[in-house]
Structures are given as structure tokens and as C-alpha cells.
Coordinates of C-alpha atoms in Angstrom, one line a residue:
X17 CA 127.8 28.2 69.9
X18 CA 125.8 24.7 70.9
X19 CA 127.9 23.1 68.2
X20 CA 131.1 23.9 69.7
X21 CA 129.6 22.0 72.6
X22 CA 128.6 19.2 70.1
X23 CA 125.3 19.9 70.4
X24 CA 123.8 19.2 66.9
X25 CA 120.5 21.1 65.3
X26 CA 118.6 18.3 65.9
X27 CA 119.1 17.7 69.1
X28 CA 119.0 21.2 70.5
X29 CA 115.2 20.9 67.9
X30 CA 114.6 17.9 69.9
X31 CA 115.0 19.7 73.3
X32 CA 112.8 22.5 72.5
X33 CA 109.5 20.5 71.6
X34 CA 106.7 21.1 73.6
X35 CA 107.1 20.3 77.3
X36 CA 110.9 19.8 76.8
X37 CA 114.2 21.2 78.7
X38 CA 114.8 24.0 76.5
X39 CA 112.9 26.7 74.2
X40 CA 113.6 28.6 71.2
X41 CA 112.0 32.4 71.9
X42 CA 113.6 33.5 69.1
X43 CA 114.7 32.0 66.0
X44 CA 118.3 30.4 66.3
X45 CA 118.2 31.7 69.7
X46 CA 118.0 28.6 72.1
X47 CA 117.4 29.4 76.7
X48 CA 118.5 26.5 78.2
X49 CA 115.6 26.1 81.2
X50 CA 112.1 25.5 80.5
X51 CA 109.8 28.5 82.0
X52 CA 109.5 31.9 81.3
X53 CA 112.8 33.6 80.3
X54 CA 113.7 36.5 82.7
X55 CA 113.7 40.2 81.5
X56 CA 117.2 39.6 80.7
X57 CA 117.4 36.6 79.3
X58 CA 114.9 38.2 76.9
X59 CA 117.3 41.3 76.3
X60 CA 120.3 38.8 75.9
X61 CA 118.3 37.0 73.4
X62 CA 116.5 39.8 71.6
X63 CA 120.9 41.0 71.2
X64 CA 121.6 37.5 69.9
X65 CA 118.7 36.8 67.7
X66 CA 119.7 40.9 65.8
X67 CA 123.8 39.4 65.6
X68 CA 122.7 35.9 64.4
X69 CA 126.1 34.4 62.3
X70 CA 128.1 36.8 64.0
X71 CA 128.5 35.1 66.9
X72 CA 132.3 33.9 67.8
X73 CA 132.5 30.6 69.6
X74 CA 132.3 30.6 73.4
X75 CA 135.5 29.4 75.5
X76 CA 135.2 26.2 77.3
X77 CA 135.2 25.6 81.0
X78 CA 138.1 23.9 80.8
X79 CA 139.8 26.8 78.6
X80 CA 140.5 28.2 81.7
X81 CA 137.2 29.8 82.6
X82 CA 134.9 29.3 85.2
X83 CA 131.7 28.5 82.6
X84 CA 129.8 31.5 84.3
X85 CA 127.5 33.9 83.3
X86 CA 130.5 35.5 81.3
X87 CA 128.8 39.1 80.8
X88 CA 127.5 40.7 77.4
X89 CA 130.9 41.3 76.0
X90 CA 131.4 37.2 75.8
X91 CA 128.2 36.3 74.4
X92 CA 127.7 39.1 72.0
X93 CA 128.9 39.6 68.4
X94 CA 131.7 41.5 68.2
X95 CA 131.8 44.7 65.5
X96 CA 128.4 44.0 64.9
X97 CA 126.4 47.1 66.1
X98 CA 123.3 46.3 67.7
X99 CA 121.8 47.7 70.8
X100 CA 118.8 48.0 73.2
X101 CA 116.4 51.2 72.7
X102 CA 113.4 52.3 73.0
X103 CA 111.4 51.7 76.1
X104 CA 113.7 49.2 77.4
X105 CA 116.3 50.9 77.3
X106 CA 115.3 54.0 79.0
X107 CA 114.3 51.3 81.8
X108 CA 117.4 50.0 81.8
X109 CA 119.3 53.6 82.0
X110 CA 117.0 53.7 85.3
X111 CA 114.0 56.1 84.0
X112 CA 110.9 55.7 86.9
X113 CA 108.6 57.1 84.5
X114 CA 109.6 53.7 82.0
X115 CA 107.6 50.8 82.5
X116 CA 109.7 47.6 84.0
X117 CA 110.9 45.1 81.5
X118 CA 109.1 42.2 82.1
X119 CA 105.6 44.6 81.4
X120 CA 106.9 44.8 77.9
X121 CA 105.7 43.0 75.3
X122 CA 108.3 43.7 72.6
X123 CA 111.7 44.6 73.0
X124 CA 113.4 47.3 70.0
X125 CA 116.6 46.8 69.1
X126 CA 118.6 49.2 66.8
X127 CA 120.7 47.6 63.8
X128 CA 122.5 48.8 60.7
X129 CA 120.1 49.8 58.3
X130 CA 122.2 46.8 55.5
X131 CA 121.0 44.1 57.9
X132 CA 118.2 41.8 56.7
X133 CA 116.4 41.1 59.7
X134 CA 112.6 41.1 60.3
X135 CA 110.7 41.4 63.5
X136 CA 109.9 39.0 65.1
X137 CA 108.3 37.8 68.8
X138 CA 109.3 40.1 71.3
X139 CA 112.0 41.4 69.4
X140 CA 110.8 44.7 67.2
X141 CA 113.9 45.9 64.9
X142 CA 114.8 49.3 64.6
X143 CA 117.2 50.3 61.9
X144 CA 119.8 53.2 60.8
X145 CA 122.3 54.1 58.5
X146 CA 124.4 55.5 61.0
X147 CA 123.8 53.9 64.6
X148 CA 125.3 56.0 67.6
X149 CA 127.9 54.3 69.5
X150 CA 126.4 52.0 72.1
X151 CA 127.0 52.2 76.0
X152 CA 127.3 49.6 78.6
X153 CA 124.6 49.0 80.3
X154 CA 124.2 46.2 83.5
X155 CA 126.6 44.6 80.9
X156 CA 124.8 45.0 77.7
X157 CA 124.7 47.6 74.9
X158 CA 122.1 50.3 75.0
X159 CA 122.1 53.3 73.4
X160 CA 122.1 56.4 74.4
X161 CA 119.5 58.3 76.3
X162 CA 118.3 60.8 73.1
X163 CA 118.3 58.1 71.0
X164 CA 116.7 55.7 72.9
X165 CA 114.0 58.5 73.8
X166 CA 113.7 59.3 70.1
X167 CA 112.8 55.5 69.4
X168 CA 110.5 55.6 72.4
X169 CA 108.3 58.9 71.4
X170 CA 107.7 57.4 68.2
X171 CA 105.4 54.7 69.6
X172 CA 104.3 56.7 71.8
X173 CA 100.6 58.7 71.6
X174 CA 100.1 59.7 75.1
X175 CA 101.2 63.1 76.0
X176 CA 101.4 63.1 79.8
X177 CA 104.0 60.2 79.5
X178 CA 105.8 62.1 76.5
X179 CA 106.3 64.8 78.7
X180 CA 107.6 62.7 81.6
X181 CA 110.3 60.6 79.7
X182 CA 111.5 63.9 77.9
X183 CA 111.1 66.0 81.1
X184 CA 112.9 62.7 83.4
X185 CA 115.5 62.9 80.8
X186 CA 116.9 66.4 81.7
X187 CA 115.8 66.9 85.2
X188 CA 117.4 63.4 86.5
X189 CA 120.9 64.4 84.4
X190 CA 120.8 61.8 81.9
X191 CA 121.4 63.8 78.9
X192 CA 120.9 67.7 77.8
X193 CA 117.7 69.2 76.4
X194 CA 119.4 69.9 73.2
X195 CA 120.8 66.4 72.3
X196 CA 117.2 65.2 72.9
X197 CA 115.6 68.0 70.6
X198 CA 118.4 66.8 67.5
X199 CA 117.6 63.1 68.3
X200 CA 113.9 64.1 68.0
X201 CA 114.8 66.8 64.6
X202 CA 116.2 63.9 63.2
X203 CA 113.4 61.5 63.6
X204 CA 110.7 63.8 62.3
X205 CA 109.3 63.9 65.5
X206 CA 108.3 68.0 66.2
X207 CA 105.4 67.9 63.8
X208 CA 103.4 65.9 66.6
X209 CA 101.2 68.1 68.9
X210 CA 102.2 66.3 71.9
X211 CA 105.4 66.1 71.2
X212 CA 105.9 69.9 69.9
X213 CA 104.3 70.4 73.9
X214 CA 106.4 68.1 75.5
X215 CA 109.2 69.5 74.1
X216 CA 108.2 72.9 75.1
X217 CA 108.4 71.5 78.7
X218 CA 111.7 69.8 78.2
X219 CA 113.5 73.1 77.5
X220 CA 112.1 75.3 79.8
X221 CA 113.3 72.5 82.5
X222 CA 117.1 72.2 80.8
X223 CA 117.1 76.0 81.0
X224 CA 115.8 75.7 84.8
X225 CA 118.9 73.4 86.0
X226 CA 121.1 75.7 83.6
X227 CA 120.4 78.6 85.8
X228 CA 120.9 77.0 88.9
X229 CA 124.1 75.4 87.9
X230 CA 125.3 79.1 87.1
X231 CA 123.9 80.4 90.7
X232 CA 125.9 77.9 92.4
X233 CA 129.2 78.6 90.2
X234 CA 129.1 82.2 91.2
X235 CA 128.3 81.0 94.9
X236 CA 130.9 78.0 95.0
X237 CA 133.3 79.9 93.2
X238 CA 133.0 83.2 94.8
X239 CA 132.2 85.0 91.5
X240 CA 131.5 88.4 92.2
X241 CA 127.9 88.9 92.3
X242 CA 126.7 90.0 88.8
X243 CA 123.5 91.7 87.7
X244 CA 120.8 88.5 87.0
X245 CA 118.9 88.2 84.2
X246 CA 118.9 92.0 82.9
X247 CA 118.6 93.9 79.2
X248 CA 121.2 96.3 78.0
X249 CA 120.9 99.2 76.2
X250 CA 122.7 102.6 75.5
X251 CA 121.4 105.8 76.8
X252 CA 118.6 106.7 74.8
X253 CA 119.8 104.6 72.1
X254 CA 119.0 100.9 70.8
X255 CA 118.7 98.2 72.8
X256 CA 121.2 95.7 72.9
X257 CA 119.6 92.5 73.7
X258 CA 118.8 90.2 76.9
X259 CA 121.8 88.7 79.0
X260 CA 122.0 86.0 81.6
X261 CA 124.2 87.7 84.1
X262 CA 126.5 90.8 83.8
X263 CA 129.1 92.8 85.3
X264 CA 128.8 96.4 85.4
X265 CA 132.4 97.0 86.6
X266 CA 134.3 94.7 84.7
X267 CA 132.4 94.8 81.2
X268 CA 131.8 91.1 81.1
X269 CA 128.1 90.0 80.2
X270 CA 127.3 86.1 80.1
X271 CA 124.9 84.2 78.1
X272 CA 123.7 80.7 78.7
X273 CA 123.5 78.9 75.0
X274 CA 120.2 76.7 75.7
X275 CA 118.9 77.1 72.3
X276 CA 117.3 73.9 70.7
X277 CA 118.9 72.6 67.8
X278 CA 115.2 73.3 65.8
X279 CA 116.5 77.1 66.8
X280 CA 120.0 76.9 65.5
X281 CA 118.9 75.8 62.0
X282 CA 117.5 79.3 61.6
X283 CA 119.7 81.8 60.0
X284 CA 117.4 84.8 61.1
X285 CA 118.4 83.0 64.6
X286 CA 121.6 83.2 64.3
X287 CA 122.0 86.7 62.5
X288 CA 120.5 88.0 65.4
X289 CA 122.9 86.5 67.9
X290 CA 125.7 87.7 66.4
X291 CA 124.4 91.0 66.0
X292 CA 124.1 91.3 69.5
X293 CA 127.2 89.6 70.4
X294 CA 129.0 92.1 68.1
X295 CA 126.9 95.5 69.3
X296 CA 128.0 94.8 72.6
X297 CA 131.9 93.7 71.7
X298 CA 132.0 96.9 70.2
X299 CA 131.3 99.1 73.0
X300 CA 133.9 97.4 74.7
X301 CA 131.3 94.7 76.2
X302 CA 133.3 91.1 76.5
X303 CA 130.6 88.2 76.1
X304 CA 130.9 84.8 77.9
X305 CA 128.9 82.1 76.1
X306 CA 128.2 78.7 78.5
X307 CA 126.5 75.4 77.4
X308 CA 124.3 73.5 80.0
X309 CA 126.1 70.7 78.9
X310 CA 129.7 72.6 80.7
X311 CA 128.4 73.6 83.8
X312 CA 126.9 70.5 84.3
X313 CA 130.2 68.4 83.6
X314 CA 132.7 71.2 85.1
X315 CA 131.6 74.1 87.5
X316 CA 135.3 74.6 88.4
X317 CA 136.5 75.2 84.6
X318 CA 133.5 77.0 83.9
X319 CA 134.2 79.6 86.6
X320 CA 137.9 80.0 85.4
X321 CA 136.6 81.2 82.3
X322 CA 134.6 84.0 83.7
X323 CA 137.2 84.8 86.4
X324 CA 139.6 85.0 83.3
X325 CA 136.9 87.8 81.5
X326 CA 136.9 89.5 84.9
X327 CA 140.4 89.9 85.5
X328 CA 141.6 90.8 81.9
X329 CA 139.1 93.6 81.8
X330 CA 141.4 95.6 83.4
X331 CA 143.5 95.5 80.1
X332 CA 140.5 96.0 77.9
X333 CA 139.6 99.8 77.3
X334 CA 136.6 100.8 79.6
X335 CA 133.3 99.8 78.3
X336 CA 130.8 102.2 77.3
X337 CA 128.1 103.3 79.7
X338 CA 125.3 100.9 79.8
X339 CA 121.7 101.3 81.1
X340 CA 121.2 98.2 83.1
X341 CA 117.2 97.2 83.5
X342 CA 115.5 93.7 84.6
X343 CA 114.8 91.1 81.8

């Protein structure tokens, strides 16, 4: 990019001696003031020193721009996936329980697992066979919440600030507890004490925010008011299983799905699930399955669903008596 401004190698060397105009923080990356580089020059040049030679030349003022900052997407290589994560970029997705940029050290930055690239100064690389699909972020590519998390709990050691990130995470709607469990599955991550604890926490606060999203769909929505929280089972016969909310007089029970992904893998999991699902189908039962994930994006849609199962149980035959007892 220097050389489409005719500046040569030598000269842009020249300028980056000791006490001169310019440094070199990274190698081949050049910040044109003398002084310490902001917290996003640093990010800028932690992105450029991962994309080095992939770099398209940058227009001209007098191409018709107005030789501004020009934003990530102009200085960036383009189809070369590399992003912010880690630490920085759960600061930069706005966690409070992240430390500020400029109090980090090293920055990690997330590249194809093909690209030769070392460490080095404040950029620490981070590699994948398969990374996710970056988002913007103040103009620059991050990834995603989980991931970044999952890159983050790996340096990590300190349980109490674990626990905040994971439990931030969920509780300030950045993401669902289950995405974070599979980023953290996939990283070999649940082994860890603190982190098996942490992630404890996490769920039992995705589940929390779950439940009130469903109390304020049946309020919002005016939902008949169901039975909360409340086990089923026939008259002195087997017990049917646990359900979140159910309707006596329609027939229509409703589960919220906040199982973690660790959970899911288990076919003794699942088995029983469907064995319950399909006990209380066939006494005439019709079962409502809800993600976090869909009440948080869409109370509205979520509430046609279960006013749909309420209304159509007039055409369903009558359900079976049920004995109706908390949970």
C-alpha cells in the first residue's frame, strides 16, 4: 500500500529508525505517527500484520475520495478471513466484565488453520480449520461472541472471571447458553473444574431469562394462564415427566428446550425425551417445544404457535385425564 504512494522499503525503513516519524509494531505493518499506537491502531494493525500480501491497493485522494480514515472494509484484505477474538473482542462486543484494550498486552486474532503465520508482539494468532463467519464490529471483524468466549476461557485460570464473561454473555443477550456450551465442547474446554462450574452457572442463568421471556409471552400475549412448572402423570399410573407450562383444558403442555449441547450428545438423553414426548402424544397430550433462542428473537411468533395448539385442540380428541402436581 506505501508503494502505491511511491514510498519505497527503504525509505518507509528509514522512517521507522529510532526516534523517527514512523514505527513498525508489527512486521510489514508500518503507523505513520511516532508515539504509542491507540487501542485501535493496534487492532487495525494486529488485522493487517494476520492478511499480510493480501492487501489490495488503497484508492488515492484524488481517485475521488476524501483520503479519510476509510473504515476496516478499505484497509482490510478482502476473502481473507481473519478476525478479532479473545479478550479483545469480547471488549469490543461491549462485555464490562472484559478488561479495556489498551490494558492488553497481546491481541488474538483467528486465521485459517493453512496460514503460515507466527505470533508475534502484541499480536497472538489463533487458528482453525473452519473459522465462523466474522461480524462487524466499530468497523472491524470480530467474531462472534461463543467463539470469542471460547478463545478467551482458554487463557483463562481464574474462575470468578470465567464465570462473569460466560454468565455476562447470556444475561446481557449477547448470545444463548447453548451456542456458548458447543463453542466450549468443541474447544475441549468442560474438562476444566472452573470451567465445568462456570458453565453450571451459565445455564441455570439462560434458563432464568428463558422463563421470564415465557411469563411475559403469556402476559403480553394474553395466553390463557397455564399450570407453571408442574409433573404429569396418570391416575395411579406412571409418571409422565416434568413440563414447563400446561393446559389442563386444551391438552397442550410446553417445554422449554435449554438443554446444553454436552446434553444432546447423549442418546440415553434423548431416548428419554422422546419417550416422554410420545407417552403424553398418545393420551392425546399435544407438546409445544420452544428454544431460548425464539422467544428471545420473536415473542409474537412464539405466542402464535401456542395459540395455534390451543385453538386446534378443539379438533383433537379429548385428552386423557391427567393428575396435575408442582414440579
Amino acid at each position: 500500500a506505501l508503494r502505491e504512494h511511491g514510498v519505497t522499503t527503504a525509505v518507509a525503513n528509514e522512517r521507522c529508525r529510532p526516534g523517527g516519524p514512523w514505527q513498525m509494531p508489527l512486521p510489514g505493518v508500518y503507523v505513520l505517527h511516532a508515539g504509542p499506537p491507540t487501542s485501535d491502531e493496534r487492532l487495525r494493525a494486529v488485522l493487517l500484520y494476520a492478511g499480510r500480501q493480501l492487501i489490495p491497493p488503497q484508492p488515492r485522494p484524488e481517485d475521488g475520495h476524501d483520503g479519510g480514515d476509510g473504515g476496516a472494509e478499505e484497509s482490510l484484505p478482502r476473502g481473507c478471513v481473519v478476525m478479532i477474538t479473545g479478550l479483545a473482542a469480547l471488549a469490543l462486543h461491549g462485555f464490562s466484565s472484559a478488561p479495556p484494550l489498551r490494558s492488553l498486552d497481546q491481541l488474538d486474532v483467528l486465521v485459517p488453520r493453512t496460514r503460515r503465520l507466527r505470533s508475534h508482539g502484541c499480536a497472538r494468532v489463533v487458528r482453525d480449520e473452519q473459522p465462523p463467519e466474522p461480524e462487524q464490529v466499530t468497523g472491524l471483524p470480530v467474531a462472534p461472541v461463543p467463539r470469542a468466549l471460547a478463545d478467551a476461557v482458554l487463557r483463562l485460570t481464574d474462575a470468578v472471571t470465567v464465570r462473569r464473561l460466560l454468565t455476562e454473555a447470556v444475561r446481557g443477550g449477547h448470545c444463548e447458553a447453548q451456542a456458548v456450551v458447543r463453542e466450549l465442547t468443541r474447544a475441549r474446554l468442560l474438562a476444566s473444574p472452573h470451567v465445568v462450574d462456570a458453565v453450571d452457572a451459565l445455564l441455570a442463568e439462560g434458563r432464568a431469562l428463558a422463563e421470564g421471556s415465557l411469563y411475559a409471552m403469556v402476559r403480553c400475549h394474553d395466553l390463557p394462564d397455564p399450570c407453571w412448572n408442574v409433573d404429569l402423570r396418570l391416575p395411579g399410573g406412571p409418571h409422565l415427566g416434568g413440563v414447563d407450562a400446561f393446559w389442563p383444558d386444551h391438552g397442550v403442555a410446553l417445554e422449554l428446550d435449554t438443554r446444553a449441547p454436552r446434553h444432546q450428545q447423549s442418546g440415553a438423553q434423548w431416548s428419554s425425551l422422546a419417550r416422554k414426548r410420545q407417552a403424553l402424544e398418545e393420551i392425546g397430550v399435544a407438546v409445544v417445544h420452544l428454544t431460548p433462542k425464539r422467544l428471545r428473537e420473536s415473542l409474537e411468533s412464539q405466542a402464535a404457535i401456542v395459540r395455534t395448539a390451543l385453538v386446534t385442540s378443539a379438533e383433537r380428541a379429548p385428552a386423557e385425564y391427567v393428575v396435575v402436581s408442582p414440579r
